Coordinates of C-alpha atoms in Angstrom, one line a residue:
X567 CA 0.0 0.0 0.0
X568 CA 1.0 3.5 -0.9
X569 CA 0.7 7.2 0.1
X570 CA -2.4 8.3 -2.0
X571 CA -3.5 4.9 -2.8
X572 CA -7.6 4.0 -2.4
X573 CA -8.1 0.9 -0.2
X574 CA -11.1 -0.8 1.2
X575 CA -10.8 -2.3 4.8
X576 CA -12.6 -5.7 5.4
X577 CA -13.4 -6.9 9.1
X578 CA -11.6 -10.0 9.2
X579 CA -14.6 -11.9 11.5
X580 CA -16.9 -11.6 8.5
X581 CA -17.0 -12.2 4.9
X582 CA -18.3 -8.7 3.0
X583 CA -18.6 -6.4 6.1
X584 CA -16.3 -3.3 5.2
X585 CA -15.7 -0.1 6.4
X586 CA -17.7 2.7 5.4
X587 CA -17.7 6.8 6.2
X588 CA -19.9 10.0 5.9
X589 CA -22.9 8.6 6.6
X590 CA -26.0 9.4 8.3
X591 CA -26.2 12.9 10.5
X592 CA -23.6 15.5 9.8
X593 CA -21.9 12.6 7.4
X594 CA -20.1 11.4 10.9
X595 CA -21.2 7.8 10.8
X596 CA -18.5 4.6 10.5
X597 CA -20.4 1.4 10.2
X598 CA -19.0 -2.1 8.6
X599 CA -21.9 -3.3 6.2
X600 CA -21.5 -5.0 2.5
X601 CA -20.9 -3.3 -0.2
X602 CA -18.9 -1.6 -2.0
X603 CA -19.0 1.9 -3.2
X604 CA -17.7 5.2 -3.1
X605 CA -18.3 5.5 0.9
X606 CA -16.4 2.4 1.3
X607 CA -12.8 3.6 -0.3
X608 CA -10.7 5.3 2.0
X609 CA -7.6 7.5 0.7
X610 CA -4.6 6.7 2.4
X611 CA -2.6 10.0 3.4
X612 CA 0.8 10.9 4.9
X613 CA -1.0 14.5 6.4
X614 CA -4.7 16.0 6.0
X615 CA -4.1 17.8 2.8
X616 CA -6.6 20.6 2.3
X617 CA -9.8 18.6 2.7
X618 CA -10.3 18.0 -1.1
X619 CA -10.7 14.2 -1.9
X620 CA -8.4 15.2 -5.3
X621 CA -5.9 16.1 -3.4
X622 CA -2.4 15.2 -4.5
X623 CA -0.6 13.5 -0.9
X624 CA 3.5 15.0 -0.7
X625 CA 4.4 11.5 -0.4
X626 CA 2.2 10.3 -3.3
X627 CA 3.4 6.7 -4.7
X628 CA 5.8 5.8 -1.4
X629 CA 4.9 2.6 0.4
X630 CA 3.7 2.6 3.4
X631 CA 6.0 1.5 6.3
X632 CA 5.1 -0.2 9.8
X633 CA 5.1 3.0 12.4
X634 CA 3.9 5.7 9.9
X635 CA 1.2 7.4 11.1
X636 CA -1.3 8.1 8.3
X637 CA -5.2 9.6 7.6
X638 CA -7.9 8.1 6.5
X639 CA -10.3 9.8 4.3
X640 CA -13.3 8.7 2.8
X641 CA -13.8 8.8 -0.6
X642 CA -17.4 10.1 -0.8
X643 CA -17.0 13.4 0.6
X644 CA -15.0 15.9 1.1
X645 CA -13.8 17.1 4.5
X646 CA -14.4 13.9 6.1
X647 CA -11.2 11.6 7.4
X648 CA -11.6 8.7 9.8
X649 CA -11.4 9.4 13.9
X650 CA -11.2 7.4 16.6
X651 CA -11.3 7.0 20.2
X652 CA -13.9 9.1 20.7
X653 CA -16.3 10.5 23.6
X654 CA -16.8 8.8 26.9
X655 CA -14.6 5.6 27.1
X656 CA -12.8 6.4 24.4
X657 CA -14.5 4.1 22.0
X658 CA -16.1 6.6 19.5
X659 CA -15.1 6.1 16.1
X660 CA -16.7 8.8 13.1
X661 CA -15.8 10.5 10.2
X662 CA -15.2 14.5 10.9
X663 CA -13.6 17.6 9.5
X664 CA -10.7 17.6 11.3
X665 CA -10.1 21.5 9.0
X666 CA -12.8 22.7 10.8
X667 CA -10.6 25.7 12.2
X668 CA -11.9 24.9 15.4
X669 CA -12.0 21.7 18.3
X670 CA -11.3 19.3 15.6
X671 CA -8.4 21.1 13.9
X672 CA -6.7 20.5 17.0
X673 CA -7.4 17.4 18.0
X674 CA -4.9 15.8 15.0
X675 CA -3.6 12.5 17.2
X676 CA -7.4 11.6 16.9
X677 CA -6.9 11.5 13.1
X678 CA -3.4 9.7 13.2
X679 CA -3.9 5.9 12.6
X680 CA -0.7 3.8 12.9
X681 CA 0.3 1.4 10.8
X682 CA 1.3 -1.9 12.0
X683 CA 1.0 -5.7 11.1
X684 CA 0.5 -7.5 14.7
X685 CA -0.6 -5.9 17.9
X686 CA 2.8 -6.9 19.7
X687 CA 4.7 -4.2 17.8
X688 CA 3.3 -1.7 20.6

């Protein structure tokens, strides 16, 4: 996988159950369900870019490495990227504008996913 590559993500406990963004209220919902479409490709990036889904990443075309921090950002809107642990417990996961000049803006570690092949590696 590569900066600026689209990917889908699959929940390994079940066949056809893939992650999907922008949905429902304020285009904040993350849900697994089958598909695909457009709300089920995420763009893989190395920072937020300026929101639009045609944005072109800086490090466009490099592979990915374990430890690099990345954004996800759905595919069927723009100004929406993947964040997680979320509201009480921690547990929260949606799709926001984290450019929203305000709370979200600076909340960037809740954008930052890292990359990693086993759990042990933390």
């Amino acid at each position: 996988v590569k900066f600026g590559d689209k990917i889908y993500l699959q929940v390994n406990s079940l066949d056809n159950h893939w992650l999907t963004g922008g949905q429902g209220s304020g285009n904040a919902g993350v849900t697994t369900r089958g598909g695909p479409d457009w709300s089920y490709e995420w763009t893989v990036r190395s920072v937020p870019g300026n929101g639009e889904r045609s944005y072109l990443d800086p490090l466009n075309g490099n592979c990915l490495q374990e430890g690099n921090g990345i954004f996800l950002q759905v595919n069927n809107l723009d100004n929406r990227w993947l964040t997680g642990g979320r509201d009480v417990g921690n547990n929260g996961v949606y799709t926001r504008n984290h450019l929203d000049g305000g709370y979200e803006e600076g909340a960037e570690d809740a954008y930052v996913w890292t990359v990693t092949r086993t759990l042990s590696s933390f």
